[in-house]
mmCIF file of C-alpha atoms in Angstrom:
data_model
loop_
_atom_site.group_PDB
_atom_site.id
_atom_site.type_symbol
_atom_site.label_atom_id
_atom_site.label_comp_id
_atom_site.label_asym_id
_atom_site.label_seq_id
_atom_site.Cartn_x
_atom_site.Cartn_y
_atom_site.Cartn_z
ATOM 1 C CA UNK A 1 45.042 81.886 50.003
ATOM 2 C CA UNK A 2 47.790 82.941 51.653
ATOM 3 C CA UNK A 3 45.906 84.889 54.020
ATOM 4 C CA UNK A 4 43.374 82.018 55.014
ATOM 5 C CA UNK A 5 46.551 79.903 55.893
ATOM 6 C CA UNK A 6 47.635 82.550 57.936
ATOM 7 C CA UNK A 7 44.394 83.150 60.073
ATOM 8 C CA UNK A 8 44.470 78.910 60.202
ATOM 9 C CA UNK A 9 47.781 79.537 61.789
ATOM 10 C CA UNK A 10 46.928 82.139 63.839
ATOM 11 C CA UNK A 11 43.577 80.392 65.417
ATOM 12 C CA UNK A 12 45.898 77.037 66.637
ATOM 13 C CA UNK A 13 48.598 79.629 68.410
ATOM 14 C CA UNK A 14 46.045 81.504 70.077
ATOM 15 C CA UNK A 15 43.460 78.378 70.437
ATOM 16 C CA UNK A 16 45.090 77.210 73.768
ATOM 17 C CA UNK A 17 44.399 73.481 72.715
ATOM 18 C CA UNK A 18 48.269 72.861 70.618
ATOM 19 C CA UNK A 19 50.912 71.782 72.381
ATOM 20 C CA UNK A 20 54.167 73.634 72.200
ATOM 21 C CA UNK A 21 55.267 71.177 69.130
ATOM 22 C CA UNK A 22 52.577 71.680 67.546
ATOM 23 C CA UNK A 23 51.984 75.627 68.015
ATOM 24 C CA UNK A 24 55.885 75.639 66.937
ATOM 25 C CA UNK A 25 54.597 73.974 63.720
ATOM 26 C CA UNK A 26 51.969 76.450 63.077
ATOM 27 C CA UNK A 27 54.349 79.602 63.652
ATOM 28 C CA UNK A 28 57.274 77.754 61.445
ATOM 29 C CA UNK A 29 54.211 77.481 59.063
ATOM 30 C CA UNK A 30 53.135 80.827 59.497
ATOM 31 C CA UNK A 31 56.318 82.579 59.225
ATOM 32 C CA UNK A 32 57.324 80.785 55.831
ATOM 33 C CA UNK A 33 53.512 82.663 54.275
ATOM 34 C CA UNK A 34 54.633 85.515 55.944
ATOM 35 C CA UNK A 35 57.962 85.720 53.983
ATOM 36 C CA UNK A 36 55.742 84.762 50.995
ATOM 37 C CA UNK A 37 53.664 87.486 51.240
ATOM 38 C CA UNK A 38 57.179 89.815 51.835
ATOM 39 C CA UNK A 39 56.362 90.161 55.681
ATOM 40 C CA UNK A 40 60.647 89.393 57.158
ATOM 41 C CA UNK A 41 59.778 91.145 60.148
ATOM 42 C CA UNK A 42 57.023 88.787 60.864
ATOM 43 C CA UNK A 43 58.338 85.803 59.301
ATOM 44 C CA UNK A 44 61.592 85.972 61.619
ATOM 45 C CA UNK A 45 59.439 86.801 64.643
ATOM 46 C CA UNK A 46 57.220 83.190 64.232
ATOM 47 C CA UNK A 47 60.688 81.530 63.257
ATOM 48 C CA UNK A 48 62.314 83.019 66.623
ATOM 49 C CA UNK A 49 59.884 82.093 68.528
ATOM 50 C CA UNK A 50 59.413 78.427 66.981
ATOM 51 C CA UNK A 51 63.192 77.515 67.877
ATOM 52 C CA UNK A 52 62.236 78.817 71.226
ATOM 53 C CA UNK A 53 58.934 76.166 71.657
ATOM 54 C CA UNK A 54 60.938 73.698 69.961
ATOM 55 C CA UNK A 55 64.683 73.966 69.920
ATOM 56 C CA UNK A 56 65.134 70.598 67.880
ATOM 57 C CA UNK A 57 62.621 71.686 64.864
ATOM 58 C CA UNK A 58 65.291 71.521 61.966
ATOM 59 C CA UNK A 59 63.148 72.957 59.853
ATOM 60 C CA UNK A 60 62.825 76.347 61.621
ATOM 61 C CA UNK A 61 66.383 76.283 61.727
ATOM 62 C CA UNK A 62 66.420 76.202 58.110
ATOM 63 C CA UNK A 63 63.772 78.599 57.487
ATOM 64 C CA UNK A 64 65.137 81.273 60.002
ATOM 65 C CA UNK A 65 68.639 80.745 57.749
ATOM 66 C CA UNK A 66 66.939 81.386 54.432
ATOM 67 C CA UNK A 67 65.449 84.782 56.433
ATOM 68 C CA UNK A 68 69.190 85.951 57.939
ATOM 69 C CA UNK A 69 71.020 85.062 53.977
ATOM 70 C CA UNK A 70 68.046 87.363 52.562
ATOM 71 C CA UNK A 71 68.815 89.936 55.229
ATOM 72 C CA UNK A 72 72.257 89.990 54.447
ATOM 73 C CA UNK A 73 73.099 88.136 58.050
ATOM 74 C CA UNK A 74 75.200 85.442 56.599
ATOM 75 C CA UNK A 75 76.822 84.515 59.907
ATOM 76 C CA UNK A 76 73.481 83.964 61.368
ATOM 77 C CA UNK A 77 72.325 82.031 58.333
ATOM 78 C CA UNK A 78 75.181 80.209 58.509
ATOM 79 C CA UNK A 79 74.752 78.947 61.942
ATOM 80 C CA UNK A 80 71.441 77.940 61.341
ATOM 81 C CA UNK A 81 72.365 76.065 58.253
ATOM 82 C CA UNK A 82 74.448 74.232 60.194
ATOM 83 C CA UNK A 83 72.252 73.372 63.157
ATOM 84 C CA UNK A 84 69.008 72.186 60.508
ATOM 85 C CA UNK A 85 71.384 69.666 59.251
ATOM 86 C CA UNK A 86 73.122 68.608 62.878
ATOM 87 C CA UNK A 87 69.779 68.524 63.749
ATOM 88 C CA UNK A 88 69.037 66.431 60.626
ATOM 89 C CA UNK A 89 71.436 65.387 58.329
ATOM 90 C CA UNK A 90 69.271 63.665 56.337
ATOM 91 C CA UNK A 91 67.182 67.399 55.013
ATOM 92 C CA UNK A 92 68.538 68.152 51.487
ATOM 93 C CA UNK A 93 66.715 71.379 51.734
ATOM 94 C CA UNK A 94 69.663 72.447 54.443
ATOM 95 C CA UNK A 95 72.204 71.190 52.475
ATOM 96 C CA UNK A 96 70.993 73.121 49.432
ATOM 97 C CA UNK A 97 70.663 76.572 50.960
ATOM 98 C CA UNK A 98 73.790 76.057 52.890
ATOM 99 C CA UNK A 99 75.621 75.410 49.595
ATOM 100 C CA UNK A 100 73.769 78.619 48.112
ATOM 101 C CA UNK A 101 74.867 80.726 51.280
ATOM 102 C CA UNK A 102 78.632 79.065 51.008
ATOM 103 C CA UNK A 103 78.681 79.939 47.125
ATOM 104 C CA UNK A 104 77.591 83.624 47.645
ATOM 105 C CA UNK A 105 80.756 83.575 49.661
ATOM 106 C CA UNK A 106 82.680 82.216 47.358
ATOM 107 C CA UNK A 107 83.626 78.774 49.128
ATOM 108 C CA UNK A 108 83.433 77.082 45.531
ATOM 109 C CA UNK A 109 84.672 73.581 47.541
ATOM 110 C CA UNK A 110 81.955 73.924 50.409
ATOM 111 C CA UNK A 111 79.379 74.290 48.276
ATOM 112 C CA UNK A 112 80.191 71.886 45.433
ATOM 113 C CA UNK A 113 79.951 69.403 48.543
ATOM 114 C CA UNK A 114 76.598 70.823 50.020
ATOM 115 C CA UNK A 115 74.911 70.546 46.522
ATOM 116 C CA UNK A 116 76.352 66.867 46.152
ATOM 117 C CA UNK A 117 75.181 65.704 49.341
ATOM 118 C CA UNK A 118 71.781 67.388 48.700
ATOM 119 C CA UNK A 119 71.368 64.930 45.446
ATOM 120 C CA UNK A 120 72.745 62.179 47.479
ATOM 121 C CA UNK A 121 70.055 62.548 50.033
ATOM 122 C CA UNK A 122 67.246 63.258 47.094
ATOM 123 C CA UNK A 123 68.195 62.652 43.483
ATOM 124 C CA UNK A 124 65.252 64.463 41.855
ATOM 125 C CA UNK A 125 66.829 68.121 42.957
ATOM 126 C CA UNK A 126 66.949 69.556 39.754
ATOM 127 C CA UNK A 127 68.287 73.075 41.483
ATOM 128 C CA UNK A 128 71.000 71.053 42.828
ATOM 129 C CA UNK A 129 72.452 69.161 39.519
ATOM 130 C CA UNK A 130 71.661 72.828 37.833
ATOM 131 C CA UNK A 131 73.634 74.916 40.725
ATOM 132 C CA UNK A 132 77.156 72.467 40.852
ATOM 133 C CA UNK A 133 76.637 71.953 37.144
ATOM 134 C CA UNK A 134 77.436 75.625 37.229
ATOM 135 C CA UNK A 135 80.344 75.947 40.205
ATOM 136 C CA UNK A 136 81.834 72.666 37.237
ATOM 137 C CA UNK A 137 81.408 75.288 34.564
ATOM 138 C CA UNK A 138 83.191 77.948 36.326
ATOM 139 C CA UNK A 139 85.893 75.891 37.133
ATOM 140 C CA UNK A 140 86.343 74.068 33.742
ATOM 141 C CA UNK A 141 84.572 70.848 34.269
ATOM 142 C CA UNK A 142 82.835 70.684 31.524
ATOM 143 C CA UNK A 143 82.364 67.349 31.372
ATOM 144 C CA UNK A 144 80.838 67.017 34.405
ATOM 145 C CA UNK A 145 78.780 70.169 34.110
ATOM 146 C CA UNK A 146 77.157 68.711 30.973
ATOM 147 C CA UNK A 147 76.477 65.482 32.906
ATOM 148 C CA UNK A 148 74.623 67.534 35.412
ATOM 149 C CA UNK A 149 72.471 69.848 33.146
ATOM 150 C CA UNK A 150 71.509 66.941 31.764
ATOM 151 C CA UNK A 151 70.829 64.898 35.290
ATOM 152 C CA UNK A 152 68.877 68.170 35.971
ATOM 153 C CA UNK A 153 66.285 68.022 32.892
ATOM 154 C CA UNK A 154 63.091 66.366 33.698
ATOM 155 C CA UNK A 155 63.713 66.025 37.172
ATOM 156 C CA UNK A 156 62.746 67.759 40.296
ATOM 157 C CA UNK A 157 60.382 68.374 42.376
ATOM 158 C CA UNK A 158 57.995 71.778 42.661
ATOM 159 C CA UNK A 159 60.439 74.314 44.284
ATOM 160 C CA UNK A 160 59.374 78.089 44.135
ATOM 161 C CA UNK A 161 62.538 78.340 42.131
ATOM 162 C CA UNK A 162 62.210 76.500 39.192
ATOM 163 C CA UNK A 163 61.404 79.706 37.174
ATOM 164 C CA UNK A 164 65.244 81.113 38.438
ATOM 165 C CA UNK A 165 66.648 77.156 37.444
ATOM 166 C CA UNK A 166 65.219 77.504 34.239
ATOM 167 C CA UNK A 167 66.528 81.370 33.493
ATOM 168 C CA UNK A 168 69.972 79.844 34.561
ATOM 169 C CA UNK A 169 69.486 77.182 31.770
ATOM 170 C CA UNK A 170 68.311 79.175 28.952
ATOM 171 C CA UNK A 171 71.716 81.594 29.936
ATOM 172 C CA UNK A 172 74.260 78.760 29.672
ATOM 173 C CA UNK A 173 72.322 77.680 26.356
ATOM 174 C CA UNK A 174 75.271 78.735 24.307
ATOM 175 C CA UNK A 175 77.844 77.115 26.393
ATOM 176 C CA UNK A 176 76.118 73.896 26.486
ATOM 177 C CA UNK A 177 76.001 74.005 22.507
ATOM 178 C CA UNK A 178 79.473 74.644 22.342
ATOM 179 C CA UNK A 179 80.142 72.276 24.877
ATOM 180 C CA UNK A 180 78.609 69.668 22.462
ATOM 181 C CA UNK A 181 80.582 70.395 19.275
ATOM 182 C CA UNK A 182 83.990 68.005 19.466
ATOM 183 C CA UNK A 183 83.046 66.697 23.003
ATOM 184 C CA UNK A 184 82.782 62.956 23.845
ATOM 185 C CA UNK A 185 79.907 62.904 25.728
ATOM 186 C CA UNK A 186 79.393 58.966 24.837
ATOM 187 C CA UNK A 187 79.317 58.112 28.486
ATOM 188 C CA UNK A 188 76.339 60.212 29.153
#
């Protein structure tokens, strides 16, 4: 349970015995089951204080970004967006959320690139083919927002958004089928 991997967490920062990589491991850890479990407050305190045992952990980077975009800090998320993936440009996860955060702001261009990198980096993200399969939609690609709905079925690996990839699906059901009728999609 949640709540186990929380003590777990918990018990190795107050142990004594991790290092200050590893106890940044266990509060990036324990901050993303705190968000889980709707805790922000706590979440962003063991994210804060991660970066601070371990300034180069790209991953807390990325986590504390996901916590800023849900508080509505998109400056802050922003930033850390960018440092996860200066930190490592080769984490599709940082791409992905930065291209979320850049398409809530409308940068259509910023994040058609962050969601094409992020398949570039790992093919199988079905979020990513679904979520520039939809900025090609808007922007009257069809074409190539057929070619990635259909790059996006049967792929992907376990996200905790696959439910909200699949509810985007079923709503552009009726644009895919008319998207079919007197297109050339041979080359698919």
């Amino acid at each position: 349970t949640l709540d186990t991997a929380i003590a777990g967490c918990s018990w190795v920062i107050r142990s004594g015995r991790a290092d200050a990589r590893n106890r940044a491991i266990a509060f990036t850890n324990r901050g993303l089951w705190r968000r889980d479990q709707g805790d922000r407050a706590g979440a962003l305190a063991d994210t804060n204080e991660a970066i601070r045992l371990n300034p180069a952990h790209a991953s807390a980077f990325n986590n504390r970004g996901n916590l800023r975009r849900d508080q509505g800090d998109l400056a802050g998320a922003l930033a850390d967006f960018n440092e996860a993936i200066r930190l490592n440009p080769a984490d599709a996860d940082a791409f992905y959320n930065r291209g979320l955060l850049r398409g809530d702001q409308g940068d259509r261009a910023g994040a058609l690139a962050d969601y094409t990198e992020t398949i570039r980096l790992d093919p199988a993200y079905a979020l990513a083919f679904t979520n520039r399969g939809n900025l090609r939609l808007a922007q009257g690609d069809r074409a190539g927002a057929l070619a990635d709905y259909t790059q996006a079925k049967g792929r992907g690996r376990p996200t905790r958004e696959t439910p909200q990839a699949l509810a985007v699906l079923d709503e552009q059901m009726d644009v895919l089928h008319a998207m079919l009728h007197g297109l050339d999609y041979s080359d698919f």
